[in-house]
Amino acid sequence: MTKPNAVLLTGGAGYIGSHTAISLVQAGYFPVLLDNFCNSDRRVLGRLKQLLGDQAFAVQEADACDQSQIVQLLTSFDVTAVIHFAALKAVGESVVQPLRYFENNNQALLSVLKAISSIAKDRYIHLVYSSSATVYGDPDQVPITESAALRPTNPYAWTKVIGEQIILAQQQANPSCRAVILRYFNPVGAHESGMIGEQPQGVPNNLMPYVQQVAVRKREYLSVFGQDWPTPDGTGVRDYLHVMDLAEGHVKAVDYLLAGERSEIINLGTGTGRSVLELIRAFSQASGQDIPYRFTPRRPGDIAVCYADSSKAVSVLGWRAQRGLEAMCTDAWRWQSGNPDGYV
């Protein structure tokens, strides 16, 4: 079962994981997808087979908290790197269910690190960790560099800060434990084929999938939280990043580690902030659909502006976002219009 250039993706059937699998195959890697499907849909696997072929990747249904399953996959496929996506990720839900988030997200990372360590005497397996710009909270200034203060404002963000600290502590105890921690901003869009994309469970937590559902008339209108932020048009500004650019960033991180380079913490973003109204206008133009919206009061914990300084990704990984807002919206609409109910 050993495969050359095998890379294990925990949470590999999810939104970002499935797109990263495509980029890995295109780069000559063999993705091994581990997923318990609590936040993903098994039907994505059929779509990936149509895009990549039956033999281009492997799948194991299991929980990332199950260390024995991870060890089995690392050894049987002779895995060279792990990209750890598996995590619960809804900010609002994390506020309501904090213990579930801390237990699941940090236990999964510990299981991965323990599994890697258990076979480290034979070879070392590199780690790419899926972190988040939420670790920065409300920044002192933008664009945000990797040296900015960490100010998590919700349990989900805290699980990412704790995860980073676990990795850094392991590196200090064992310098051969090398990892790239990727703090990425706001992933949006879909694969250009329109065959895979984001399928939120229930009410979308993020702006773009909500806009998409309004465009296909699954929802009546979009609520815009606040019109009095200190921004050019009064609405919040974020750094939206095409999911395929993000996927390619993970491949660059694997390349970097396999080349023997040192551990790093790196932002992945476009470096450009876009307001809510800008995104609405861009999506309306790309889709040809009217996007009704209503202004509502600000939500507690929201911030005015958040976008990345992505210069380190350019200098260290040789990665730069290639797709602009128009492509993000066009690809998102192709996915949503062709799959109004997701993978159903």
mmCIF file of C-alpha atoms in Angstrom:
data_model
loop_
_atom_site.group_PDB
_atom_site.id
_atom_site.type_symbol
_atom_site.label_atom_id
_atom_site.label_comp_id
_atom_site.label_asym_id
_atom_site.label_seq_id
_atom_site.Cartn_x
_atom_site.Cartn_y
_atom_site.Cartn_z
ATOM 1 C CA MET A 1 0.000 0.000 0.000
ATOM 2 C CA THR A 2 3.046 2.274 0.264
ATOM 3 C CA LYS A 3 2.733 5.267 -2.068
ATOM 4 C CA PRO A 4 5.457 7.698 -3.146
ATOM 5 C CA ASN A 5 4.950 11.248 -1.891
ATOM 6 C CA ALA A 6 1.959 10.309 0.268
ATOM 7 C CA VAL A 7 0.454 13.164 2.305
ATOM 8 C CA LEU A 8 -2.158 12.557 5.009
ATOM 9 C CA LEU A 9 -4.988 15.094 5.172
ATOM 10 C CA THR A 10 -6.975 14.936 8.411
ATOM 11 C CA GLY A 11 -10.400 16.395 7.679
ATOM 12 C CA GLY A 12 -9.521 15.782 4.050
ATOM 13 C CA ALA A 13 -13.103 15.569 2.770
ATOM 14 C CA GLY A 14 -13.979 19.025 4.064
ATOM 15 C CA TYR A 15 -14.175 22.275 2.132
ATOM 16 C CA ILE A 16 -10.491 23.211 2.248
ATOM 17 C CA GLY A 17 -9.235 19.627 2.470
ATOM 18 C CA SER A 18 -11.002 18.473 -0.708
ATOM 19 C CA HIS A 19 -9.636 21.404 -2.716
ATOM 20 C CA THR A 20 -6.153 20.809 -1.305
ATOM 21 C CA ALA A 21 -6.368 17.171 -2.412
ATOM 22 C CA ILE A 22 -6.765 18.383 -5.992
ATOM 23 C CA SER A 23 -3.752 20.692 -5.735
ATOM 24 C CA LEU A 24 -1.650 17.924 -4.179
ATOM 25 C CA VAL A 25 -2.427 15.515 -7.017
ATOM 26 C CA GLN A 26 -1.605 18.201 -9.563
ATOM 27 C CA ALA A 27 1.743 18.697 -7.811
ATOM 28 C CA GLY A 28 2.591 14.987 -7.915
ATOM 29 C CA TYR A 29 1.571 13.967 -4.386
ATOM 30 C CA PHE A 30 -0.727 11.137 -3.283
ATOM 31 C CA PRO A 31 -3.355 12.444 -0.816
ATOM 32 C CA VAL A 32 -4.646 10.125 1.899
ATOM 33 C CA LEU A 33 -7.916 11.569 3.218
ATOM 34 C CA LEU A 34 -8.958 10.831 6.796
ATOM 35 C CA ASP A 35 -12.389 12.141 7.794
ATOM 36 C CA ASN A 36 -15.230 11.235 10.146
ATOM 37 C CA PHE A 37 -17.678 13.232 7.979
ATOM 38 C CA CYS A 38 -19.143 15.226 10.868
ATOM 39 C CA ASN A 39 -18.540 18.457 8.906
ATOM 40 C CA SER A 40 -18.348 17.066 5.388
ATOM 41 C CA ASP A 41 -20.291 14.991 2.869
ATOM 42 C CA ARG A 42 -19.238 11.566 1.589
ATOM 43 C CA ARG A 43 -20.516 12.504 -1.854
ATOM 44 C CA VAL A 44 -17.524 14.803 -2.315
ATOM 45 C CA LEU A 45 -15.450 11.637 -2.796
ATOM 46 C CA GLY A 46 -17.335 10.727 -5.964
ATOM 47 C CA ARG A 47 -16.746 14.225 -7.316
ATOM 48 C CA LEU A 48 -13.028 13.964 -6.551
ATOM 49 C CA LYS A 49 -12.859 10.621 -8.355
ATOM 50 C CA GLN A 50 -14.451 12.215 -11.414
ATOM 51 C CA LEU A 51 -11.888 15.022 -11.333
ATOM 52 C CA LEU A 52 -8.793 13.032 -10.380
ATOM 53 C CA GLY A 53 -9.455 9.369 -11.165
ATOM 54 C CA ASP A 54 -10.130 6.401 -8.881
ATOM 55 C CA GLN A 55 -6.486 5.714 -8.088
ATOM 56 C CA ALA A 56 -5.288 9.280 -7.437
ATOM 57 C CA PHE A 57 -6.049 9.305 -3.699
ATOM 58 C CA ALA A 58 -7.091 7.098 -0.785
ATOM 59 C CA VAL A 59 -9.782 7.547 1.880
ATOM 60 C CA GLN A 60 -10.149 6.266 5.438
ATOM 61 C CA GLU A 61 -13.274 7.009 7.464
ATOM 62 C CA ALA A 62 -12.000 7.605 10.988
ATOM 63 C CA ASP A 63 -11.765 10.234 13.697
ATOM 64 C CA ALA A 64 -8.609 12.350 13.891
ATOM 65 C CA CYS A 65 -8.711 11.872 17.658
ATOM 66 C CA ASP A 66 -8.042 8.143 17.108
ATOM 67 C CA GLN A 67 -4.255 7.943 17.363
ATOM 68 C CA SER A 68 -4.109 4.290 16.338
ATOM 69 C CA GLN A 69 -5.867 5.006 13.043
ATOM 70 C CA ILE A 70 -3.413 7.795 12.275
ATOM 71 C CA VAL A 71 -0.418 5.568 13.054
ATOM 72 C CA GLN A 72 -1.839 2.890 10.779
ATOM 73 C CA LEU A 73 -2.183 5.322 7.869
ATOM 74 C CA LEU A 74 1.231 6.901 8.422
ATOM 75 C CA THR A 75 2.922 3.519 8.301
ATOM 76 C CA SER A 76 0.901 1.723 5.645
ATOM 77 C CA PHE A 77 1.165 4.572 3.127
ATOM 78 C CA ASP A 78 4.688 5.641 4.176
ATOM 79 C CA VAL A 79 3.374 9.188 4.643
ATOM 80 C CA THR A 80 5.940 11.992 4.357
ATOM 81 C CA ALA A 81 3.787 14.896 5.619
ATOM 82 C CA VAL A 82 0.508 15.548 7.416
ATOM 83 C CA ILE A 83 -1.778 18.489 6.729
ATOM 84 C CA HIS A 84 -3.969 18.796 9.796
ATOM 85 C CA PHE A 85 -7.343 20.306 8.876
ATOM 86 C CA ALA A 86 -9.628 18.296 11.157
ATOM 87 C CA ALA A 87 -11.419 20.631 13.572
ATOM 88 C CA LEU A 88 -14.798 21.993 14.515
ATOM 89 C CA LYS A 89 -14.848 25.506 13.060
ATOM 90 C CA ALA A 90 -18.045 27.487 13.765
ATOM 91 C CA VAL A 91 -17.234 30.516 15.917
ATOM 92 C CA GLY A 92 -20.790 30.965 17.211
ATOM 93 C CA GLU A 93 -21.157 27.290 18.033
ATOM 94 C CA SER A 94 -17.851 27.367 19.902
ATOM 95 C CA VAL A 95 -19.269 30.027 22.235
ATOM 96 C CA VAL A 96 -22.245 27.793 23.040
ATOM 97 C CA GLN A 97 -20.257 24.531 23.214
ATOM 98 C CA PRO A 98 -16.744 25.530 24.361
ATOM 99 C CA LEU A 99 -15.848 22.224 26.016
ATOM 100 C CA ARG A 100 -16.692 20.296 22.860
ATOM 101 C CA TYR A 101 -14.420 22.577 20.838
ATOM 102 C CA PHE A 102 -11.467 22.426 23.215
ATOM 103 C CA GLU A 103 -11.759 18.650 23.563
ATOM 104 C CA ASN A 104 -12.132 17.882 19.867
ATOM 105 C CA ASN A 105 -9.790 20.405 18.268
ATOM 106 C CA ASN A 106 -6.874 20.068 20.643
ATOM 107 C CA GLN A 107 -7.236 16.319 21.197
ATOM 108 C CA ALA A 108 -7.114 15.764 17.438
ATOM 109 C CA LEU A 109 -3.856 17.713 17.188
ATOM 110 C CA LEU A 110 -2.373 15.810 20.136
ATOM 111 C CA SER A 111 -3.310 12.525 18.466
ATOM 112 C CA VAL A 112 -1.556 13.584 15.258
ATOM 113 C CA LEU A 113 1.594 14.704 17.089
ATOM 114 C CA LYS A 114 1.700 11.557 19.220
ATOM 115 C CA ALA A 115 1.271 9.396 16.136
ATOM 116 C CA ILE A 116 4.094 11.224 14.376
ATOM 117 C CA SER A 117 6.316 10.911 17.453
ATOM 118 C CA SER A 118 5.613 7.194 17.805
ATOM 119 C CA ILE A 119 7.351 6.461 14.520
ATOM 120 C CA ALA A 120 9.911 9.288 14.642
ATOM 121 C CA LYS A 121 12.691 6.806 15.491
ATOM 122 C CA ASP A 122 12.408 5.475 11.944
ATOM 123 C CA ARG A 123 11.757 8.712 10.047
ATOM 124 C CA TYR A 124 10.293 12.119 10.613
ATOM 125 C CA ILE A 125 6.939 13.178 9.209
ATOM 126 C CA HIS A 126 6.417 16.878 8.668
ATOM 127 C CA LEU A 127 3.325 18.823 9.754
ATOM 128 C CA VAL A 128 1.329 21.622 8.155
ATOM 129 C CA TYR A 129 -1.143 23.011 10.692
ATOM 130 C CA SER A 130 -4.371 24.735 9.763
ATOM 131 C CA SER A 131 -4.569 27.813 11.979
ATOM 132 C CA SER A 132 -6.638 30.951 11.500
ATOM 133 C CA ALA A 133 -6.541 34.732 11.394
ATOM 134 C CA THR A 134 -9.029 34.652 14.266
ATOM 135 C CA VAL A 135 -6.005 34.265 16.569
ATOM 136 C CA TYR A 136 -5.312 37.986 16.046
ATOM 137 C CA GLY A 137 -8.701 39.186 17.297
ATOM 138 C CA ASP A 138 -9.013 42.961 16.917
ATOM 139 C CA PRO A 139 -5.588 44.005 15.579
ATOM 140 C CA ASP A 140 -3.755 47.176 16.517
ATOM 141 C CA GLN A 141 -3.008 47.851 12.864
ATOM 142 C CA VAL A 142 -3.464 46.435 9.382
ATOM 143 C CA PRO A 143 -2.162 44.773 7.365
ATOM 144 C CA ILE A 144 -1.540 42.140 10.046
ATOM 145 C CA THR A 145 1.922 40.616 10.267
ATOM 146 C CA GLU A 146 2.773 37.291 11.870
ATOM 147 C CA SER A 147 4.367 39.138 14.805
ATOM 148 C CA ALA A 148 1.085 40.848 15.773
ATOM 149 C CA ALA A 149 -0.307 40.221 19.253
ATOM 150 C CA LEU A 150 -2.614 37.218 19.632
ATOM 151 C CA ARG A 151 -5.986 38.221 21.057
ATOM 152 C CA PRO A 152 -8.500 35.409 20.528
ATOM 153 C CA THR A 153 -12.053 36.436 21.320
ATOM 154 C CA ASN A 154 -13.905 33.106 21.172
ATOM 155 C CA PRO A 155 -13.288 29.443 22.050
ATOM 156 C CA TYR A 156 -12.658 28.445 18.420
ATOM 157 C CA ALA A 157 -9.859 31.003 18.122
ATOM 158 C CA TRP A 158 -8.459 29.886 21.463
ATOM 159 C CA THR A 159 -8.288 26.280 20.225
ATOM 160 C CA LYS A 160 -6.082 27.530 17.377
ATOM 161 C CA VAL A 161 -3.835 29.530 19.717
ATOM 162 C CA ILE A 162 -3.502 26.509 22.007
ATOM 163 C CA GLY A 163 -2.802 24.284 19.017
ATOM 164 C CA GLU A 164 -0.002 26.574 17.905
ATOM 165 C CA GLN A 165 1.460 26.561 21.427
ATOM 166 C CA ILE A 166 1.362 22.753 21.535
ATOM 167 C CA ILE A 167 3.317 22.591 18.274
ATOM 168 C CA LEU A 168 5.862 25.187 19.419
ATOM 169 C CA ALA A 169 6.388 23.344 22.724
ATOM 170 C CA GLN A 170 6.920 20.073 20.873
ATOM 171 C CA GLN A 171 9.464 21.786 18.626
ATOM 172 C CA GLN A 172 11.346 23.100 21.652
ATOM 173 C CA ALA A 173 11.434 19.628 23.186
ATOM 174 C CA ASN A 174 12.338 18.001 19.876
ATOM 175 C CA PRO A 175 14.000 20.381 17.356
ATOM 176 C CA SER A 176 13.595 17.819 14.585
ATOM 177 C CA CYS A 177 9.810 18.321 14.891
ATOM 178 C CA ARG A 178 9.369 20.768 12.029
ATOM 179 C CA ALA A 179 6.058 22.316 11.071
ATOM 180 C CA VAL A 180 4.540 25.162 9.122
ATOM 181 C CA ILE A 181 1.654 26.882 10.880
ATOM 182 C CA LEU A 182 -0.611 28.591 8.349
ATOM 183 C CA ARG A 183 -2.832 31.399 9.594
ATOM 184 C CA TYR A 184 -5.299 31.966 6.825
ATOM 185 C CA PHE A 185 -7.881 34.619 6.424
ATOM 186 C CA ASN A 186 -11.302 34.214 4.720
ATOM 187 C CA PRO A 187 -11.457 31.276 2.272
ATOM 188 C CA VAL A 188 -14.177 31.615 -0.381
ATOM 189 C CA GLY A 189 -14.994 30.329 -3.841
ATOM 190 C CA ALA A 190 -14.865 26.836 -5.306
ATOM 191 C CA HIS A 191 -12.982 24.700 -7.778
ATOM 192 C CA GLU A 192 -13.270 26.085 -11.296
ATOM 193 C CA SER A 193 -15.027 22.900 -12.462
ATOM 194 C CA GLY A 194 -18.033 23.727 -10.279
ATOM 195 C CA MET A 195 -18.003 20.142 -9.033
ATOM 196 C CA ILE A 196 -16.815 20.770 -5.483
ATOM 197 C CA GLY A 197 -17.338 23.724 -3.179
ATOM 198 C CA GLU A 198 -18.473 24.791 0.261
ATOM 199 C CA GLN A 199 -21.550 23.113 1.721
ATOM 200 C CA PRO A 200 -22.441 24.713 5.076
ATOM 201 C CA GLN A 201 -24.519 22.739 7.526
ATOM 202 C CA GLY A 202 -27.645 24.684 8.414
ATOM 203 C CA VAL A 203 -27.417 28.479 8.378
ATOM 204 C CA PRO A 204 -24.065 29.573 6.920
ATOM 205 C CA ASN A 205 -21.654 31.100 9.412
ATOM 206 C CA ASN A 206 -19.680 33.051 6.822
ATOM 207 C CA LEU A 207 -20.574 35.830 4.401
ATOM 208 C CA MET A 208 -19.908 34.306 0.977
ATOM 209 C CA PRO A 209 -21.957 31.087 1.364
ATOM 210 C CA TYR A 210 -24.829 33.168 2.753
ATOM 211 C CA VAL A 211 -24.641 35.489 -0.274
ATOM 212 C CA GLN A 212 -24.623 32.412 -2.526
ATOM 213 C CA GLN A 213 -27.780 31.050 -0.905
ATOM 214 C CA VAL A 214 -29.528 34.396 -1.295
ATOM 215 C CA ALA A 215 -28.546 34.374 -4.976
ATOM 216 C CA VAL A 216 -30.252 30.982 -5.550
ATOM 217 C CA ARG A 217 -33.241 32.138 -3.474
ATOM 218 C CA LYS A 218 -32.711 29.654 -0.658
ATOM 219 C CA ARG A 219 -32.728 32.695 1.637
ATOM 220 C CA GLU A 220 -34.721 35.884 1.296
ATOM 221 C CA TYR A 221 -32.022 38.435 2.076
ATOM 222 C CA LEU A 222 -28.609 38.991 3.617
ATOM 223 C CA SER A 223 -28.182 40.685 6.986
ATOM 224 C CA VAL A 224 -25.287 43.156 6.960
ATOM 225 C CA PHE A 225 -24.141 43.609 10.538
ATOM 226 C CA GLY A 226 -23.407 47.307 10.978
ATOM 227 C CA GLN A 227 -23.202 50.218 8.566
ATOM 228 C CA ASP A 228 -21.245 52.587 10.832
ATOM 229 C CA TRP A 229 -17.850 50.899 10.996
ATOM 230 C CA PRO A 230 -14.834 53.206 10.457
ATOM 231 C CA THR A 231 -14.391 51.965 6.879
ATOM 232 C CA PRO A 232 -14.925 53.681 3.492
ATOM 233 C CA ASP A 233 -18.528 52.435 3.105
ATOM 234 C CA GLY A 234 -19.327 51.732 6.770
ATOM 235 C CA THR A 235 -19.319 47.928 6.448
ATOM 236 C CA GLY A 236 -16.732 45.491 7.759
ATOM 237 C CA VAL A 237 -13.588 44.802 5.726
ATOM 238 C CA ARG A 238 -12.015 41.340 5.404
ATOM 239 C CA ASP A 239 -9.335 39.583 3.374
ATOM 240 C CA TYR A 240 -11.152 37.126 1.086
ATOM 241 C CA LEU A 241 -8.959 34.395 -0.384
ATOM 242 C CA HIS A 242 -9.834 31.966 -3.179
ATOM 243 C CA VAL A 243 -9.909 28.428 -1.792
ATOM 244 C CA MET A 244 -7.715 27.151 -4.647
ATOM 245 C CA ASP A 245 -5.065 29.758 -3.825
ATOM 246 C CA LEU A 246 -5.292 28.567 -0.233
ATOM 247 C CA ALA A 247 -4.981 24.941 -1.355
ATOM 248 C CA GLU A 248 -1.879 25.776 -3.359
ATOM 249 C CA GLY A 249 -0.441 27.485 -0.270
ATOM 250 C CA HIS A 250 -0.642 24.169 1.585
ATOM 251 C CA VAL A 251 1.190 22.407 -1.240
ATOM 252 C CA LYS A 252 3.916 25.066 -1.098
ATOM 253 C CA ALA A 253 4.216 24.464 2.657
ATOM 254 C CA VAL A 254 4.675 20.710 2.093
ATOM 255 C CA ASP A 255 7.291 21.402 -0.607
ATOM 256 C CA TYR A 256 9.076 23.758 1.795
ATOM 257 C CA LEU A 257 9.249 21.238 4.644
ATOM 258 C CA LEU A 258 10.328 18.354 2.425
ATOM 259 C CA ALA A 259 13.165 20.560 1.171
ATOM 260 C CA GLY A 260 14.503 20.566 4.744
ATOM 261 C CA GLU A 261 13.628 24.126 5.682
ATOM 262 C CA ARG A 262 12.934 25.328 9.232
ATOM 263 C CA SER A 263 9.596 25.735 10.993
ATOM 264 C CA GLU A 264 7.606 28.895 10.310
ATOM 265 C CA ILE A 265 4.335 30.666 11.099
ATOM 266 C CA ILE A 266 2.903 32.212 7.930
ATOM 267 C CA ASN A 267 -0.180 34.236 6.987
ATOM 268 C CA LEU A 268 -2.086 33.255 3.862
ATOM 269 C CA GLY A 269 -4.168 36.098 2.482
ATOM 270 C CA THR A 270 -4.375 38.394 -0.509
ATOM 271 C CA GLY A 271 -3.160 41.418 1.436
ATOM 272 C CA THR A 272 -6.226 43.373 0.257
ATOM 273 C CA GLY A 273 -9.284 44.174 2.348
ATOM 274 C CA ARG A 274 -12.749 44.089 0.779
ATOM 275 C CA SER A 275 -15.911 45.397 2.397
ATOM 276 C CA VAL A 276 -19.187 43.533 2.706
ATOM 277 C CA LEU A 277 -20.816 45.819 0.151
ATOM 278 C CA GLU A 278 -17.917 45.344 -2.272
ATOM 279 C CA LEU A 279 -18.352 41.587 -2.069
ATOM 280 C CA ILE A 280 -22.116 41.857 -2.575
ATOM 281 C CA ARG A 281 -21.648 44.004 -5.680
ATOM 282 C CA ALA A 282 -18.965 41.699 -7.097
ATOM 283 C CA PHE A 283 -21.102 38.600 -6.546
ATOM 284 C CA SER A 284 -24.165 40.249 -8.066
ATOM 285 C CA GLN A 285 -22.153 41.151 -11.161
ATOM 286 C CA ALA A 286 -20.613 37.673 -11.459
ATOM 287 C CA SER A 287 -23.941 35.873 -11.014
ATOM 288 C CA GLY A 288 -26.307 38.292 -12.703
ATOM 289 C CA GLN A 289 -28.510 37.999 -9.615
ATOM 290 C CA ASP A 290 -29.846 40.672 -7.312
ATOM 291 C CA ILE A 291 -28.628 40.224 -3.726
ATOM 292 C CA PRO A 292 -31.186 41.807 -1.360
ATOM 293 C CA TYR A 293 -29.693 42.897 1.948
ATOM 294 C CA ARG A 294 -30.706 44.714 5.108
ATOM 295 C CA PHE A 295 -28.562 46.543 7.612
ATOM 296 C CA THR A 296 -28.813 45.227 11.158
ATOM 297 C CA PRO A 297 -26.956 46.133 14.374
ATOM 298 C CA ARG A 298 -23.340 45.127 14.854
ATOM 299 C CA ARG A 299 -22.706 41.728 16.388
ATOM 300 C CA PRO A 300 -20.779 41.522 19.668
ATOM 301 C CA GLY A 301 -17.164 40.611 19.006
ATOM 302 C CA ASP A 302 -17.089 41.791 15.383
ATOM 303 C CA ILE A 303 -14.252 44.060 14.274
ATOM 304 C CA ALA A 304 -13.995 46.737 11.609
ATOM 305 C CA VAL A 305 -11.008 45.710 9.496
ATOM 306 C CA CYS A 306 -8.889 42.587 9.152
ATOM 307 C CA TYR A 307 -6.518 41.780 6.303
ATOM 308 C CA ALA A 308 -3.141 40.137 5.960
ATOM 309 C CA ASP A 309 0.394 41.183 5.369
ATOM 310 C CA SER A 310 1.245 38.268 3.095
ATOM 311 C CA SER A 311 4.831 39.248 2.311
ATOM 312 C CA LYS A 312 6.276 36.395 4.390
ATOM 313 C CA ALA A 313 4.376 33.825 2.334
ATOM 314 C CA VAL A 314 5.931 35.334 -0.781
ATOM 315 C CA SER A 315 9.489 35.377 0.558
ATOM 316 C CA VAL A 316 9.462 32.038 2.429
ATOM 317 C CA LEU A 317 7.097 29.824 0.410
ATOM 318 C CA GLY A 318 7.178 31.564 -2.943
ATOM 319 C CA TRP A 319 3.382 31.750 -2.710
ATOM 320 C CA ARG A 320 1.150 34.611 -3.743
ATOM 321 C CA ALA A 321 -2.625 34.652 -4.255
ATOM 322 C CA GLN A 322 -3.331 34.536 -7.994
ATOM 323 C CA ARG A 323 -7.120 34.845 -8.145
ATOM 324 C CA GLY A 324 -8.999 38.083 -7.575
ATOM 325 C CA LEU A 325 -12.461 38.858 -6.230
ATOM 326 C CA GLU A 326 -14.093 38.359 -9.636
ATOM 327 C CA ALA A 327 -12.754 34.798 -9.889
ATOM 328 C CA MET A 328 -13.791 34.074 -6.297
ATOM 329 C CA CYS A 329 -17.363 35.129 -7.049
ATOM 330 C CA THR A 330 -17.548 33.516 -10.507
ATOM 331 C CA ASP A 331 -16.332 30.143 -9.210
ATOM 332 C CA ALA A 332 -18.560 30.327 -6.129
ATOM 333 C CA TRP A 333 -21.580 31.024 -8.351
ATOM 334 C CA ARG A 334 -20.708 28.191 -10.738
ATOM 335 C CA TRP A 335 -20.682 25.801 -7.776
ATOM 336 C CA GLN A 336 -23.817 27.173 -6.074
ATOM 337 C CA SER A 337 -25.943 27.519 -9.221
ATOM 338 C CA GLY A 338 -25.039 24.013 -10.351
ATOM 339 C CA ASN A 339 -25.472 22.555 -6.872
ATOM 340 C CA PRO A 340 -28.141 24.641 -5.112
ATOM 341 C CA ASP A 341 -28.468 22.009 -2.388
ATOM 342 C CA GLY A 342 -24.775 21.199 -2.220
ATOM 343 C CA TYR A 343 -23.839 17.552 -2.794
ATOM 344 C CA VAL A 344 -27.423 16.341 -2.295
#
